[in-house]
PDB file of C-alpha atoms and ligand atoms in Angstrom:
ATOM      1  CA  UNK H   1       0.000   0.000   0.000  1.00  0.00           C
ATOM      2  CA  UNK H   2       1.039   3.418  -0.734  1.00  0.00           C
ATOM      3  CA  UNK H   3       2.166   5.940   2.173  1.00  0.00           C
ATOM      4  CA  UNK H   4      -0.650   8.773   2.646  1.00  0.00           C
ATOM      5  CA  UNK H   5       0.584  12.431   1.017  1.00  0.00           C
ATOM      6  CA  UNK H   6       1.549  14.928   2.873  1.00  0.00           C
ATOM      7  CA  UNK H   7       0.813  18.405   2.199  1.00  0.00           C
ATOM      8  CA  UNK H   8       1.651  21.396   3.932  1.00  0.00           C
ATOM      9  CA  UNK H   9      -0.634  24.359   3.921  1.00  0.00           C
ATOM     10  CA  UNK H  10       1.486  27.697   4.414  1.00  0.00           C
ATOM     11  CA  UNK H  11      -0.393  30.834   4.406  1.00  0.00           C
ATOM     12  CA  UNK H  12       1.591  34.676   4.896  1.00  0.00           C
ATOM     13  CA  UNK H  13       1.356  37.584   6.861  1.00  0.00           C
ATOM     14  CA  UNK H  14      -1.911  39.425   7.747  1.00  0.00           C
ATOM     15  CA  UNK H  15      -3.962  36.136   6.752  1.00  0.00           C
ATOM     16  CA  UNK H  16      -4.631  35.075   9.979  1.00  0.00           C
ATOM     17  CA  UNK H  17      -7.630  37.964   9.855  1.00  0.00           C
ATOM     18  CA  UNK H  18      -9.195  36.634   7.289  1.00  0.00           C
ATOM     19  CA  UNK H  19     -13.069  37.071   7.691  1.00  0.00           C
ATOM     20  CA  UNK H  20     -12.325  41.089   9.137  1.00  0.00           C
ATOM     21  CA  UNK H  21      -9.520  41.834   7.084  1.00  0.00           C
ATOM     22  CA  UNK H  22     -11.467  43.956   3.620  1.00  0.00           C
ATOM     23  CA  UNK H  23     -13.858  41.287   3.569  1.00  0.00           C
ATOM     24  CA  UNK H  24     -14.636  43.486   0.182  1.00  0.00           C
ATOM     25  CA  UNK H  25     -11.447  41.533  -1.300  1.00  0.00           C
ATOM     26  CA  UNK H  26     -10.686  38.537   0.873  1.00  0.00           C
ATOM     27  CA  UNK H  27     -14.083  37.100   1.365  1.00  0.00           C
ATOM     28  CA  UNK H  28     -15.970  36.782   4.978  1.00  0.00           C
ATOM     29  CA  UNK H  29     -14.428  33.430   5.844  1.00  0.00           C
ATOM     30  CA  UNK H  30     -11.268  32.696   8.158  1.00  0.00           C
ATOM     31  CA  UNK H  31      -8.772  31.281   8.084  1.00  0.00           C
ATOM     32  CA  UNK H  32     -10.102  28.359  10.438  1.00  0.00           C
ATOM     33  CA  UNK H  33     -13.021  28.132   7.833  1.00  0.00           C
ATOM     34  CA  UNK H  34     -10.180  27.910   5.237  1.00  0.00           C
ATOM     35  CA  UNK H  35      -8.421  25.357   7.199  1.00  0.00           C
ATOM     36  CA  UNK H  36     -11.392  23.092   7.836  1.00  0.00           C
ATOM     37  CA  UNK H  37     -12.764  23.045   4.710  1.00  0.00           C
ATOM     38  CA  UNK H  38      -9.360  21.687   3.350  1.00  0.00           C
ATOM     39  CA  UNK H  39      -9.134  19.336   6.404  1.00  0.00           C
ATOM     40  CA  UNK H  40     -12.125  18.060   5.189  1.00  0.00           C
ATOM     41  CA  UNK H  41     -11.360  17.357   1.568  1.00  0.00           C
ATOM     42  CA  UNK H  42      -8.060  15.991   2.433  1.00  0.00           C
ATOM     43  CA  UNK H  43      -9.447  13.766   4.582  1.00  0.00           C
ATOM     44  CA  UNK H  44     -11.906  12.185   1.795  1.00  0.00           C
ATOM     45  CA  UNK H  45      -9.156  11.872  -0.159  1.00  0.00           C
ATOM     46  CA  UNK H  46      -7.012  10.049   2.145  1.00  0.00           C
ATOM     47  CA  UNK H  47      -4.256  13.127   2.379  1.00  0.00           C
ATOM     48  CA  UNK H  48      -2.614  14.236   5.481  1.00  0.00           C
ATOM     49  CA  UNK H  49      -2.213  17.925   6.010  1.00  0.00           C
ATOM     50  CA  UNK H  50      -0.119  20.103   8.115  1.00  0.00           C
ATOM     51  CA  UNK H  51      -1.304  24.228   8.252  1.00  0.00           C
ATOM     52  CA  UNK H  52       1.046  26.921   9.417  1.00  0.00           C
ATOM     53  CA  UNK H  53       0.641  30.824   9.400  1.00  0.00           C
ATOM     54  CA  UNK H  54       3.282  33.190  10.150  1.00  0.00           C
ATOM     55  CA  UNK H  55       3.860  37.275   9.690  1.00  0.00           C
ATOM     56  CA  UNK H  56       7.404  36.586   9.628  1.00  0.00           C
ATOM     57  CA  UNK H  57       9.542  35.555   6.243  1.00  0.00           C
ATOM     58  CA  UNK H  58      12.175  33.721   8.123  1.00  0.00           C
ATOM     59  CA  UNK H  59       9.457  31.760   9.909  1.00  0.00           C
ATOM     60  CA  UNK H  60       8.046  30.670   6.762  1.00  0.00           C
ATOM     61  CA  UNK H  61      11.392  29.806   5.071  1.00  0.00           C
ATOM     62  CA  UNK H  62      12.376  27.976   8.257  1.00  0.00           C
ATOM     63  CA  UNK H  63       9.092  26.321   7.837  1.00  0.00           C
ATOM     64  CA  UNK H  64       9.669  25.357   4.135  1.00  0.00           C
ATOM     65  CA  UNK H  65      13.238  24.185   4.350  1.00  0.00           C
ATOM     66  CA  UNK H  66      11.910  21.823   7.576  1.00  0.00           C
ATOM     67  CA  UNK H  67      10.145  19.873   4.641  1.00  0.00           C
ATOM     68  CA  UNK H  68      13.400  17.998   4.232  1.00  0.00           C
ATOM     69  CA  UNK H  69      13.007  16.313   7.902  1.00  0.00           C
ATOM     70  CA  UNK H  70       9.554  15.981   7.927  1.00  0.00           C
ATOM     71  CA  UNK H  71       8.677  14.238   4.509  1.00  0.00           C
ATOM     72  CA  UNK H  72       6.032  16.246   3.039  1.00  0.00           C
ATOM     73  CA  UNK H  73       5.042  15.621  -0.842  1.00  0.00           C
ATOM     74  CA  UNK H  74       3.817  19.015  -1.495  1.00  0.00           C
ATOM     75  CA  UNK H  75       3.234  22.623  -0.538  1.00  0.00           C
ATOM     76  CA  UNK H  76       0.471  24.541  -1.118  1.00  0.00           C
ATOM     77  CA  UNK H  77       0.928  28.325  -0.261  1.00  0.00           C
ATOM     78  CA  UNK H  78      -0.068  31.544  -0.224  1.00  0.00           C
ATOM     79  CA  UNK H  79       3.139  34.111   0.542  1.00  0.00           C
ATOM     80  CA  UNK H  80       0.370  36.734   0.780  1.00  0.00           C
ATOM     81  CA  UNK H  81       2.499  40.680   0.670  1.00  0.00           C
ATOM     82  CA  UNK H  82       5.994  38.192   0.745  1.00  0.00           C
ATOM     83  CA  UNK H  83       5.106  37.233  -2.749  1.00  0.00           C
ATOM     84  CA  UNK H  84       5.669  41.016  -4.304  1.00  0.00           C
ATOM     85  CA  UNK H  85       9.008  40.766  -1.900  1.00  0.00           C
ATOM     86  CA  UNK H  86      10.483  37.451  -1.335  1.00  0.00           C
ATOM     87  CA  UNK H  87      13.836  36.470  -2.589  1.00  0.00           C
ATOM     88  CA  UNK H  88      13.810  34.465   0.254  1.00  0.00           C
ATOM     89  CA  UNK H  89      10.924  31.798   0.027  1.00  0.00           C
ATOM     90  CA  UNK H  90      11.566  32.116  -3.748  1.00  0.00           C
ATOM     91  CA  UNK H  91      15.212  30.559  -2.770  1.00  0.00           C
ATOM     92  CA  UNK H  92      13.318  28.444   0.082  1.00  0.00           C
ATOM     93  CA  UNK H  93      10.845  26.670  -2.176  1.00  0.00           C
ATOM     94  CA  UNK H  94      13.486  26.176  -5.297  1.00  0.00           C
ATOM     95  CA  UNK H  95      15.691  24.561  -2.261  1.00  0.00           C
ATOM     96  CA  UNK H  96      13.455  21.759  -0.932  1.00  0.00           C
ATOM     97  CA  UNK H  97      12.749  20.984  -4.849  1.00  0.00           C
ATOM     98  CA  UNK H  98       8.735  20.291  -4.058  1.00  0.00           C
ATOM     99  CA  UNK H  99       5.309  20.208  -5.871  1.00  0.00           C
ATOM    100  CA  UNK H 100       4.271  23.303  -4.913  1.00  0.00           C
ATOM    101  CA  UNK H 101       1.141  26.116  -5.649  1.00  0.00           C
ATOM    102  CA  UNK H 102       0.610  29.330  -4.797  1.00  0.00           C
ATOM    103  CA  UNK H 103      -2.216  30.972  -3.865  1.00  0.00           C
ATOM    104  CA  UNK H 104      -4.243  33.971  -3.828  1.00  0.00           C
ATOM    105  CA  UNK H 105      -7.408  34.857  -3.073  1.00  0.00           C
ATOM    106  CA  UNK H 106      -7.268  38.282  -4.855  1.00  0.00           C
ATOM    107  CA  UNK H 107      -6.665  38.484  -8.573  1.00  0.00           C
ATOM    108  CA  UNK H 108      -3.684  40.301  -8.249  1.00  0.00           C
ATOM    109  CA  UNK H 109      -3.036  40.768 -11.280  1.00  0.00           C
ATOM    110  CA  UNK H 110      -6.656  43.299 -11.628  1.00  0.00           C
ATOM    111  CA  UNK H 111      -5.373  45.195  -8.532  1.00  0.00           C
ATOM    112  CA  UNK H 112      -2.550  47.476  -7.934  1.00  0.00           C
ATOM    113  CA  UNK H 113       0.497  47.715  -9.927  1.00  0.00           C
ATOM    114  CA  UNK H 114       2.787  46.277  -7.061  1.00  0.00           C
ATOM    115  CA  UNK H 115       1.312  43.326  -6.939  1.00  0.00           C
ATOM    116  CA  UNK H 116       1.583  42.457 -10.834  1.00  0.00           C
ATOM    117  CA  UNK H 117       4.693  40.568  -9.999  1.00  0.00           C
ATOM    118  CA  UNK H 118       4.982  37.126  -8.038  1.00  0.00           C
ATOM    119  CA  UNK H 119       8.613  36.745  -6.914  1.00  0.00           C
ATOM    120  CA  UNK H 120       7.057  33.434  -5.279  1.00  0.00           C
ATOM    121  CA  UNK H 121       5.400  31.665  -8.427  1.00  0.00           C
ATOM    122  CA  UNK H 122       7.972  30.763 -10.519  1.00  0.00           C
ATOM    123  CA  UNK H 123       9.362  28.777  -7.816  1.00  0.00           C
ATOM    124  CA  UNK H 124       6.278  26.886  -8.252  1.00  0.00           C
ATOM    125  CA  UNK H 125       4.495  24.365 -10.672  1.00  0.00           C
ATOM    126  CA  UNK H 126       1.480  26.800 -10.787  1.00  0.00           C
ATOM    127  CA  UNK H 127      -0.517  29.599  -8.995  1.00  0.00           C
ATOM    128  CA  UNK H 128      -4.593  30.129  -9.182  1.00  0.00           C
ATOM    129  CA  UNK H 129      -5.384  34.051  -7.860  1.00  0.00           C
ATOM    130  CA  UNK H 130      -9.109  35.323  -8.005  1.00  0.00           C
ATOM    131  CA  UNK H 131     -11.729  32.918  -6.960  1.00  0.00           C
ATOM    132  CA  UNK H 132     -11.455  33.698  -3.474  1.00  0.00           C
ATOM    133  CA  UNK H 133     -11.193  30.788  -0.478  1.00  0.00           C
ATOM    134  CA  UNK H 134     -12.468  28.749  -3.337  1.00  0.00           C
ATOM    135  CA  UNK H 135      -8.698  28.676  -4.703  1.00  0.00           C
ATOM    136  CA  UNK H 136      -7.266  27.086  -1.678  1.00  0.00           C
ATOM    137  CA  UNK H 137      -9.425  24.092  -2.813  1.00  0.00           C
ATOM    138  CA  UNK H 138      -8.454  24.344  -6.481  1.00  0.00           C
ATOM    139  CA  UNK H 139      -4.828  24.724  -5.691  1.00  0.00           C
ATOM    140  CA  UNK H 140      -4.884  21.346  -3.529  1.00  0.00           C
ATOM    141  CA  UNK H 141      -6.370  19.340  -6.142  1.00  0.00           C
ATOM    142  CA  UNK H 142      -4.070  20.795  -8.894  1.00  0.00           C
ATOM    143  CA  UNK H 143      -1.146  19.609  -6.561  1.00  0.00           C
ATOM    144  CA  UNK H 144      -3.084  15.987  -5.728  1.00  0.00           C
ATOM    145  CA  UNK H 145      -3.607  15.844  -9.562  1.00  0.00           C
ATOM    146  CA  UNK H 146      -0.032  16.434  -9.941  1.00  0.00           C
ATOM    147  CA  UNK H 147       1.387  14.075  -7.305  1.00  0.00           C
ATOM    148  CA  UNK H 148      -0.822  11.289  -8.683  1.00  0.00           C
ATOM    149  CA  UNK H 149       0.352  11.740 -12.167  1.00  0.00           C
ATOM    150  CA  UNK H 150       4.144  12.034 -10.916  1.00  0.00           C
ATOM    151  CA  UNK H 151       3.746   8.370  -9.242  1.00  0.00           C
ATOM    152  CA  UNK H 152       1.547   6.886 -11.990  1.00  0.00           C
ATOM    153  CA  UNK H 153       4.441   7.333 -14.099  1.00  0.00           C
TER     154      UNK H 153
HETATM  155  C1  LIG G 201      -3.011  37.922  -1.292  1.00  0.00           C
HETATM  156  C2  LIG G 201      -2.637  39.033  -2.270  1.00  0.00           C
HETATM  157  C3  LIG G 201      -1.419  39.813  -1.776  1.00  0.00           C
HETATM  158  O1  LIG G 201      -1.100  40.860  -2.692  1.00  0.00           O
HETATM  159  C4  LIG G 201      -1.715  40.455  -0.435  1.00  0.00           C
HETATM  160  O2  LIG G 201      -0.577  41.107   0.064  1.00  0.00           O
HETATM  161  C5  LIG G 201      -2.268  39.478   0.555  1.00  0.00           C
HETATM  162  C6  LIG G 201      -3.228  38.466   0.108  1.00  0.00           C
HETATM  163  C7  LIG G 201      -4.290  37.184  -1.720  1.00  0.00           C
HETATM  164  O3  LIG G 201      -4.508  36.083  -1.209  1.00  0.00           O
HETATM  165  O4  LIG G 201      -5.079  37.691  -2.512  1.00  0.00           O
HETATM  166  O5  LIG G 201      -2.010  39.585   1.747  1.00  0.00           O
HETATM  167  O6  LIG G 201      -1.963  36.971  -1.273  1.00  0.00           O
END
């Protein structure tokens, strides 16, 4: 039998007030909703998951480069303001050399000009922004989908 996947769930700064933060732009749910409702799917789908949530970019590259010990198969993240910024988890994510997909709720790309540019995705296999908490779900079934076609291979 194969070993359950692992995935861990990162999500940036100022996302753990989701559900107060512009609810105009990020939606009314938090980031326990968030959480949960992936819990949930994961679960169905026999996945383990692991969710962390940090304001700090050395946190979250600590958190990434941990991957190596802990023997996760995937990452799905959201670098939230670090992904207009981050040299950093860019280097992090190319390090550990996992699936992994970004995240956004926002469609950056419609909003302001700073936040055209992902520093984060291209350290990634692929990045969904616009259709609010709803992309968190996307995102971990494009990385599942991904996984399952790596080991039917
Ligand atoms: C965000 C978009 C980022 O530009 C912003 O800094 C965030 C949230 C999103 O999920 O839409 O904090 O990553």
């Amino acid at each position: 039998m194969r070993p359950m996947k692992k995935i861990l769930i990162i999500n940036g700064p100022n996302l753990q007030l989701l559900g107060l933060r512009e609810p105009g732009i990020y939606g009314k749910l938090t980031l326990t909703d968030i959480n949960s409702g992936l819990e949930s799917i994961a679960k169905s789908l026999d996945v383990l998951t692991e969710f962390f949530q940090s304001n700090h970019e050395g946190a979250i590259v600590d958190k990434i480069t941990a991957v190596w010990n802990e023997k996760f198969d995937g990452i799905l993240i959201n670098p939230a303001a670090y992904t207009h910024t981050s040299i950093a988890i860019y280097d992090a994510l190319k390090a550990v050399n996992l699936p992994a997909v970004e995240v956004h709720i926002s469609n950056i790309s419609s909003r302001e000009n700073f936040r055209h540019q992902s520093l984060t995705a291209p350290a990634c296999i692929g990045f969904i922004a616009g259709f609010g908490a709803y992309g968190y779900e996307l995102g971990l079934r494009a990385l599942l989908k991904h996984l399952s076609n790596i080991s039917n291979n």
